[in-house]
XYZ file of C-alpha atoms in Angstrom:
565
model
C 0.000 0.000 0.000
C 1.323 3.425 -0.997
C -0.257 6.453 0.634
C -1.128 9.369 -1.629
C -0.166 11.828 1.106
C -3.203 13.923 0.096
C -5.674 15.466 2.534
C -8.680 17.737 2.220
C -7.981 21.441 2.570
C -9.060 22.055 6.187
C -7.923 23.831 9.364
C -5.571 21.953 11.676
C -7.313 19.969 14.438
C -8.018 22.109 17.475
C -8.849 19.259 19.850
C -8.282 15.509 20.075
C -9.367 12.412 21.960
C -7.914 8.896 22.026
C -9.551 5.470 21.605
C -8.765 1.884 20.606
C -11.263 1.998 17.747
C -13.130 4.792 15.997
C -16.230 3.724 14.045
C -17.374 6.232 11.432
C -21.074 5.839 10.715
C -24.178 4.911 12.701
C -26.153 2.593 10.458
C -26.591 -1.129 11.000
C -22.937 -1.844 10.151
C -21.369 0.921 12.232
C -23.418 0.440 15.372
C -23.131 -3.355 15.231
C -19.335 -3.055 14.950
C -19.221 -0.511 17.772
C -21.356 -2.599 20.139
C -19.317 -5.744 19.497
C -16.003 -3.887 19.933
C -17.178 -2.316 23.180
C -18.349 -5.712 24.459
C -14.826 -7.046 23.796
C -13.318 -4.388 26.055
C -12.152 -1.968 23.346
C -12.459 1.749 23.989
C -14.760 2.682 21.130
C -15.850 6.043 19.746
C -18.691 6.404 17.225
C -18.534 9.362 14.835
C -21.645 10.096 12.787
C -22.453 12.814 10.292
C -25.871 13.741 11.664
C -27.768 12.184 14.557
C -27.225 8.541 15.466
C -30.402 7.458 13.679
C -30.079 9.623 10.565
C -28.229 7.258 8.201
C -29.487 5.103 5.349
C -30.460 2.174 7.594
C -33.605 3.802 8.915
C -34.894 4.304 5.360
C -34.684 0.578 4.526
C -38.233 -0.611 3.924
C -37.963 -4.189 2.719
C -36.123 -6.087 5.426
C -33.288 -8.489 6.145
C -32.725 -11.556 3.960
C -31.684 -14.749 5.753
C -32.495 -18.454 5.564
C -34.824 -18.440 8.565
C -37.900 -20.143 7.119
C -38.883 -23.789 7.059
C -37.338 -25.553 4.063
C -34.993 -22.670 3.257
C -31.231 -23.175 3.460
C -28.093 -21.025 3.246
C -27.243 -22.892 0.039
C -30.466 -21.703 -1.619
C -29.783 -18.157 -0.441
C -26.268 -18.475 -1.872
C -27.638 -19.577 -5.254
C -30.016 -16.613 -5.497
C -27.241 -14.197 -4.496
C -24.834 -15.570 -7.104
C -27.452 -15.316 -9.858
C -28.233 -11.694 -8.972
C -24.506 -10.856 -8.859
C -24.149 -11.755 -12.548
C -20.954 -13.767 -12.243
C -18.953 -11.297 -10.171
C -19.715 -12.351 -6.603
C -16.840 -13.706 -4.553
C -18.402 -17.078 -3.707
C -16.453 -17.476 -0.456
C -17.682 -14.066 0.712
C -21.274 -14.958 -0.143
C -20.994 -18.288 1.649
C -19.867 -16.475 4.801
C -22.817 -14.112 4.466
C -25.532 -16.728 4.076
C -24.030 -19.168 6.614
C -23.460 -16.630 9.383
C -26.521 -14.553 8.475
C -29.246 -16.384 10.433
C -27.187 -16.229 13.637
C -26.470 -12.529 13.081
C -30.197 -11.816 12.712
C -30.945 -13.707 15.942
C -28.264 -11.681 17.755
C -29.877 -8.518 16.391
C -33.168 -9.689 17.879
C -31.434 -10.304 21.212
C -30.142 -6.722 21.020
C -33.753 -5.569 20.985
C -34.964 -5.485 17.362
C -38.605 -6.554 17.036
C -39.549 -8.176 13.729
C -43.124 -8.812 12.618
C -44.422 -12.194 13.799
C -47.571 -14.248 13.421
C -49.905 -15.200 16.260
C -47.604 -18.086 17.207
C -44.601 -15.759 17.524
C -42.895 -16.995 14.329
C -41.097 -14.346 12.265
C -43.157 -13.454 9.198
C -41.207 -13.733 5.957
C -41.873 -12.249 2.541
C -40.299 -12.379 -0.927
C -38.499 -9.776 -2.933
C -36.910 -9.644 -6.365
C -34.435 -12.418 -7.156
C -35.444 -14.611 -4.191
C -37.040 -17.978 -4.894
C -38.245 -18.315 -1.289
C -39.849 -16.173 1.372
C -36.813 -15.180 3.447
C -37.202 -11.454 4.098
C -37.815 -10.624 7.754
C -39.530 -7.249 8.181
C -40.636 -4.931 10.967
C -43.517 -2.487 11.214
C -44.715 -3.712 7.841
C -42.385 -1.570 5.745
C -40.341 0.154 8.475
C -37.639 -2.467 9.034
C -34.725 -0.066 8.911
C -36.323 2.303 11.370
C -36.839 -0.541 13.864
C -33.285 -1.860 13.478
C -31.898 1.648 13.887
C -34.030 2.180 17.022
C -32.825 -1.045 18.614
C -29.151 -0.402 17.909
C -29.266 3.257 18.957
C -31.005 2.287 22.198
C -28.308 -0.350 22.836
C -25.492 2.131 22.159
C -26.999 4.641 24.562
C -27.681 1.988 27.199
C -24.052 0.834 27.047
C -22.819 4.430 27.312
C -20.648 4.367 24.169
C -18.963 7.645 23.437
C -20.518 9.227 20.353
C -19.724 12.353 18.367
C -22.786 13.406 16.388
C -23.093 16.041 13.644
C -19.495 15.324 12.628
C -18.190 15.022 9.069
C -15.112 12.812 8.836
C -12.355 14.452 6.803
C -9.228 12.315 6.452
C -7.431 9.274 7.753
C -4.469 9.955 10.010
C -1.492 7.676 9.379
C 1.847 7.202 11.062
C 5.277 7.315 9.429
C 4.869 3.669 8.339
C 1.536 4.315 6.646
C -0.534 2.596 9.324
C -3.827 3.953 10.588
C -3.549 6.462 13.431
C -7.118 7.807 13.582
C -9.204 10.385 11.726
C -9.726 14.099 11.489
C -13.289 15.360 11.600
C -15.349 18.515 11.732
C -18.095 18.866 14.333
C -20.874 21.081 13.062
C -21.483 23.260 16.094
C -23.481 20.794 18.174
C -22.122 18.476 20.836
C -19.123 18.352 23.122
C -16.672 19.607 20.493
C -16.798 22.198 17.762
C -14.778 22.677 14.599
C -12.010 20.442 13.291
C -10.566 17.886 15.674
C -9.079 14.396 15.704
C -9.696 10.973 17.172
C -6.377 9.159 17.587
C -6.778 5.382 17.314
C -4.875 2.423 15.841
C -8.035 1.114 14.144
C -10.684 2.915 12.091
C -13.895 1.292 10.831
C -15.524 3.049 7.888
C -19.286 2.460 7.885
C -20.212 5.727 6.210
C -22.907 4.354 3.891
C -23.442 5.075 0.234
C -22.876 7.717 -2.399
C -26.354 8.127 -3.865
C -26.089 11.921 -3.836
C -23.651 11.680 -6.748
C -26.805 11.471 -8.919
C -29.624 14.022 -9.181
C -32.394 11.635 -8.085
C -31.765 9.009 -5.423
C -33.390 7.132 -2.574
C -30.412 8.008 -0.349
C -30.538 10.641 2.404
C -28.699 13.928 1.956
C -25.756 12.694 4.072
C -24.849 9.974 1.517
C -22.018 11.793 -0.227
C -19.438 8.999 -0.345
C -17.257 10.540 2.369
C -15.772 7.241 3.579
C -14.828 6.002 0.119
C -13.313 9.388 -0.764
C -11.320 9.356 2.478
C -10.055 5.844 1.728
C -8.970 6.862 -1.767
C -6.947 9.782 -0.401
C -5.393 7.401 2.127
C -4.211 5.122 -0.690
C -6.785 2.336 -0.265
C -8.085 0.267 -3.154
C -11.664 0.841 -4.309
C -13.499 -1.679 -6.460
C -16.734 -2.212 -8.434
C -17.850 1.415 -8.230
C -19.357 1.160 -11.714
C -22.092 -1.098 -10.313
C -24.660 1.347 -8.976
C -28.046 -0.225 -8.446
C -30.934 1.904 -9.609
C -34.037 0.913 -7.689
C -36.746 0.179 -10.239
C -39.702 1.567 -8.292
C -39.127 5.031 -6.882
C -42.086 7.393 -6.620
C -41.961 9.648 -9.696
C -42.227 13.288 -8.610
C -41.594 14.901 -11.983
C -38.721 15.093 -14.488
C -36.941 17.882 -12.591
C -37.133 16.352 -9.121
C -33.759 16.259 -7.342
C -32.382 14.845 -4.099
C -33.919 12.071 -2.021
C -37.034 10.539 -3.572
C -39.578 8.266 -1.797
C -38.894 4.558 -2.283
C -41.660 2.088 -3.106
C -40.227 -1.104 -1.647
C -39.638 -4.240 -3.644
C -41.771 -5.952 -1.028
C -44.835 -4.341 -2.642
C -44.135 -6.414 -5.743
C -43.260 -9.345 -3.485
C -46.813 -9.230 -2.167
C -48.274 -9.217 -5.674
C -48.348 -5.677 -7.109
C -47.880 -5.476 -10.890
C -45.811 -3.182 -13.078
C -47.907 -1.775 -15.911
C -47.647 0.888 -18.588
C -50.204 3.639 -19.221
C -52.426 1.123 -21.051
C -52.389 -1.286 -18.113
C -50.145 -3.844 -19.853
C -47.865 -5.953 -17.596
C -44.686 -5.469 -19.631
C -42.359 -7.555 -17.403
C -44.269 -10.768 -18.131
C -42.219 -12.813 -20.598
C -39.005 -10.855 -19.973
C -37.934 -13.044 -17.027
C -39.248 -16.136 -15.251
C -39.918 -14.059 -12.141
C -41.573 -11.198 -14.089
C -41.830 -8.207 -11.684
C -39.726 -10.120 -9.135
C -36.685 -10.466 -11.388
C -33.396 -9.048 -10.000
C -33.405 -5.285 -9.762
C -31.147 -4.615 -12.738
C -33.487 -6.551 -15.013
C -36.589 -4.765 -13.721
C -34.911 -1.335 -13.967
C -33.893 -2.094 -17.565
C -37.406 -3.353 -18.355
C -38.968 -0.145 -17.046
C -36.445 2.035 -18.879
C -36.960 0.160 -22.151
C -40.742 0.525 -21.892
C -40.367 4.225 -21.160
C -38.247 4.577 -24.307
C -40.680 2.556 -26.415
C -43.724 4.558 -25.326
C -42.101 7.960 -24.837
C -43.296 7.994 -21.229
C -41.507 9.579 -18.267
C -42.540 6.783 -15.893
C -44.399 3.497 -15.544
C -46.942 2.444 -12.909
C -47.061 0.036 -9.981
C -50.580 -1.304 -9.539
C -51.526 -2.622 -6.118
C -55.176 -1.598 -6.083
C -56.214 -5.234 -5.618
C -54.544 -5.217 -2.152
C -57.381 -3.186 -0.681
C -57.145 -0.492 1.975
C -56.650 -2.851 4.927
C -53.540 -4.492 3.468
C -51.994 -1.177 2.414
C -52.518 0.236 5.901
C -51.243 -2.863 7.710
C -48.374 -4.018 5.491
C -47.143 -0.774 3.871
C -48.119 2.138 6.119
C -44.965 4.156 5.422
C -45.268 3.878 1.636
C -49.006 4.608 1.777
C -48.378 7.777 3.780
C -45.575 8.926 1.440
C -47.736 8.428 -1.657
C -50.699 10.222 -0.132
C -48.445 13.084 0.925
C -47.719 13.579 -2.789
C -51.359 13.353 -3.845
C -51.413 9.695 -4.899
C -53.624 7.045 -3.280
C -52.350 3.507 -4.017
C -55.641 2.057 -2.784
C -57.530 3.609 -5.691
C -54.919 4.369 -8.383
C -51.646 2.999 -9.783
C -48.476 4.602 -8.409
C -46.177 6.375 -10.924
C -42.650 4.972 -10.614
C -39.257 5.296 -12.317
C -35.725 4.077 -11.513
C -33.444 6.201 -9.296
C -29.963 5.677 -7.838
C -30.273 3.413 -4.819
C -27.293 1.285 -3.769
C -23.572 1.093 -4.493
C -22.412 -2.499 -4.872
C -18.812 -1.297 -4.899
C -16.723 0.549 -2.344
C -13.508 0.198 -0.382
C -12.104 -3.256 -1.105
C -11.935 -5.556 1.923
C -11.160 -9.147 2.839
C -13.393 -11.507 4.823
C -12.509 -9.693 8.054
C -13.297 -6.245 6.719
C -9.628 -5.267 6.389
C -8.730 -2.845 3.594
C -5.368 -2.478 1.884
C -4.381 0.199 4.455
C -3.177 -1.414 7.724
C -5.590 -0.642 10.548
C -8.351 0.629 8.245
C -11.535 -1.463 8.047
C -14.764 -0.977 6.094
C -18.237 -2.498 6.239
C -21.742 -1.853 5.003
C -22.381 0.079 1.800
C -19.010 1.850 2.004
C -17.250 -1.505 1.586
C -16.806 -3.917 -1.297
C -16.624 -7.387 0.252
C -17.377 -9.228 -2.991
C -20.826 -10.262 -1.745
C -22.899 -8.251 -4.223
C -20.933 -8.712 -7.428
C -22.453 -6.738 -10.285
C -25.871 -6.339 -8.657
C -27.091 -6.609 -5.067
C -29.785 -9.148 -4.260
C -32.691 -7.424 -2.509
C -32.379 -7.151 1.300
C -28.841 -8.545 1.404
C -27.474 -5.138 2.390
C -28.662 -5.082 6.005
C -27.477 -8.666 6.386
C -24.039 -7.819 4.979
C -23.779 -4.926 7.426
C -24.547 -7.248 10.336
C -22.290 -10.146 9.334
C -19.198 -8.217 8.284
C -19.425 -5.765 11.186
C -19.336 -8.736 13.537
C -16.337 -10.156 11.676
C -14.471 -6.840 11.993
C -15.185 -6.708 15.704
C -13.961 -10.289 16.121
C -10.705 -9.430 14.319
C -10.155 -6.343 16.480
C -11.045 -8.255 19.644
C -8.425 -10.876 18.773
C -5.819 -8.157 18.177
C -6.770 -6.564 21.490
C -6.538 -9.883 23.322
C -3.060 -10.740 22.014
C -1.785 -7.211 22.640
C -1.039 -6.260 19.026
C -3.645 -3.498 18.981
C -2.849 -1.896 22.322
C 0.903 -2.252 21.845
C 0.999 0.420 19.169
C 0.375 4.026 20.197
C -0.239 5.880 16.911
C 1.846 8.952 16.219
C 0.226 10.569 13.181
C 2.231 12.452 10.597
C 1.234 16.129 10.995
C -1.263 17.411 8.424
C 1.039 20.315 7.614
C 3.422 17.847 5.950
C 0.722 16.549 3.584
C -0.465 18.431 0.479
C -4.018 19.805 0.620
C -6.611 18.683 -1.909
C -8.372 21.593 -3.686
C -12.018 22.124 -2.785
C -15.027 22.681 -5.022
C -17.515 25.485 -4.569
C -20.808 24.240 -3.046
C -22.756 24.777 -6.277
C -20.430 22.336 -8.063
C -22.316 19.546 -6.269
C -25.271 20.091 -8.592
C -23.000 20.183 -11.637
C -21.531 16.804 -10.656
C -25.027 15.359 -10.156
C -26.247 16.540 -13.561
C -23.122 15.219 -15.282
C -23.522 11.819 -13.658
C -27.253 11.542 -14.302
C -26.834 12.407 -17.975
C -23.722 10.361 -18.649
C -23.526 7.492 -16.160
C -27.104 6.745 -15.134
C -29.191 3.679 -15.968
C -28.235 3.975 -19.654
C -24.544 4.342 -20.481
C -22.455 4.348 -23.632
C -18.895 5.101 -24.677
C -19.984 8.551 -25.858
C -21.999 9.467 -22.773
C -19.240 8.296 -20.440
C -16.553 10.126 -22.422
C -18.545 13.363 -22.155
C -19.039 12.805 -18.438
C -15.329 12.107 -17.908
C -14.343 15.255 -19.807
C -16.713 17.477 -17.810
C -15.676 15.976 -14.470
C -12.003 16.339 -15.332
C -12.585 19.982 -16.200
C -14.054 20.606 -12.747
C -11.116 18.825 -11.141
C -8.467 20.607 -13.239
C -9.936 24.072 -12.700
C -9.950 23.572 -8.931
C -6.410 22.208 -8.962
C -5.057 25.019 -11.140
C -6.657 27.672 -8.938
C -4.942 26.184 -5.900
C -1.552 25.610 -7.501
C -1.405 28.861 -9.485
C -3.082 31.378 -7.196
C -3.215 29.477 -3.918
C -6.992 29.888 -4.011
C -9.624 27.353 -3.004
C -13.195 27.806 -1.728
C -13.649 28.286 1.989
C -13.379 24.957 3.843
C -16.749 23.815 5.161
C -19.268 20.999 4.997
C -20.677 22.057 1.602
C -17.264 22.330 -0.059
C -15.947 19.110 1.496
C -19.048 17.179 0.370
C -18.870 18.559 -3.168
C -15.187 17.626 -3.350
C -15.895 14.081 -2.135
C -18.682 13.664 -4.694
C -16.374 14.729 -7.518
C -13.718 12.256 -6.382
C -16.256 9.410 -6.301
C -17.725 10.419 -9.664
C -14.315 10.364 -11.356
C -13.685 6.792 -10.169
C -17.163 5.576 -11.124
C -16.922 6.976 -14.647
C -13.371 5.679 -15.145
C -14.457 2.156 -14.205
C -17.630 2.350 -16.301
C -15.620 3.436 -19.355
C -13.156 0.601 -18.873
C -15.838 -2.116 -18.512
C -16.878 -2.579 -22.138
C -19.793 -4.930 -21.556
C -23.230 -5.022 -19.972
C -23.298 -6.848 -16.643
C -25.690 -6.581 -13.722
C -26.588 -2.961 -13.056
C -23.884 -1.670 -15.437
C -25.760 -1.284 -18.725
C -23.718 -0.226 -21.766
C -25.987 0.473 -24.757
C -23.020 0.201 -27.094
C -21.872 -3.085 -25.494
C -25.175 -4.871 -24.805
C -23.775 -8.358 -24.207
C -22.148 -9.869 -21.132
C -18.550 -10.890 -21.853
C -17.327 -13.443 -19.291
C -14.123 -14.228 -21.169
C -12.759 -10.706 -20.823
C -14.734 -9.069 -18.050
C -15.565 -11.631 -15.356
C -13.101 -9.706 -13.262
C -13.138 -6.728 -10.920
C -11.846 -3.252 -11.671
C -9.711 -1.914 -8.825
C -8.946 1.819 -8.688
C -6.478 3.788 -6.577
C -5.553 7.457 -6.394
C -1.986 8.394 -7.278
C -0.060 11.124 -5.413
C -0.500 13.400 -8.466
C -4.308 12.932 -8.053
C -4.673 10.873 -11.251
C -6.431 7.490 -11.172
C -4.774 4.100 -11.578
C -6.994 1.192 -12.700
C -6.213 -2.522 -12.786
C -8.131 -5.736 -13.321
C -8.197 -8.688 -10.951
C -7.331 -12.028 -12.514
C -10.595 -13.716 -11.483
C -13.990 -12.895 -9.963
C -12.500 -13.607 -6.528
C -10.613 -10.805 -4.840
C -6.902 -11.218 -4.134
C -5.798 -10.804 -0.478
C -5.745 -7.257 0.870
C -2.352 -7.822 2.512
């Protein structure tokens, strides 16, 4: 691993604290890792960008996939995951997920999460796209994420874990040998600290969630600006599979100019029998796949997009009128309320839907213990690329991945703590003043990046669209760099400029990988390369940032990841 030596342009830390482990992020992955580390006797600090319960987890509607039902097995779950991943899943990683998944869900229940059950107390299970069995455990009908977040936040507060809320992580601190020594962060005026500070620790767990805000329309909350992946890139870590962005097929259509977070209409609605139809009421997914509306998400998103092109429509419809009012109110209260808030009543009319950016299958490359290519730096959840999702995530595997791999990270850190290797090293970070500052973008550049990405690297991609996107992104990057190097000028450091800069960094990597992958696979759809090409492309694209801020791309030799160290 070679560090880039690059950091964000920011004031020097004005305060610091010390811990064994700092966990960045408060979704299912981050809080699970933090609770397990604390239980193992590690001094643990949780840093989160907003409040503890403000991440992507609480927006998850569908549920957690695990082989919990009668007749279901981890092997069947493995098969469905591999099919959805379109030949790029790391089979060993998936096997860990599906084998350890049921136990992880039961431990989540013991932490306090309450899933929906029948009168006999058995967990109710439903189906979603790509699953051949009912294996999705849900809570509150369609409020699974909110319930999981509540249980984990309550557990963190009950255990008295130290938390720093409203804090944007900036950069990884490293020692003279390139090993992790903590993070710098900026607290946004609320809490015990204010301004830029540091948490010194020999281990950092990135659980910062996704990067959906890199596109104009997304299901992701406003905090999902890819901060953890951008930090890892600047620290010299390898990032993989960023070209595979899953566009959720059924997002409530709010108009062609709608931007930011859009209401999700869960896959579970189709799992319970709702149909996708066009304006004439025709079920256009029938005949396109054996599972019709319950095909894997990439296939459904493509089917909707194709039908929109064929008919000149801006959206399709999801028809669940046959459910009746009682089922909508009992099973999907959150979705029902969101639709009605926008003037649509699913009980009496079809719901207008269109694809929007939803989930990043790629991220910081890790091994089966969550270790990245930077010693002491771990990643889990949507910020990580474990190899589980391949080219397309199977529905409801994300919460499960967060649980399983967070527990594996905590076990690795607990072992290091027990044998003394973690506590034996007191990190002495290289001062920020000795590292070159990365130029910042003006806040309004965020919207420019989003428009570029939506137009050039959205559901439909081609060599031409990606080339235009790459050129426009590079222009933004070059102009900011030249202003800093020539005139010493850069926009004022702050949350808006740091987020815009992170989004540009993520966008450059995504487009570079999408241009290199000259095939259609999973949720990467190249119009000019419509066929899947296993001979040349059943491999991963790994990207790193060079010290001169250019990108270096390489291909793995197989669909399985090489060791991280």
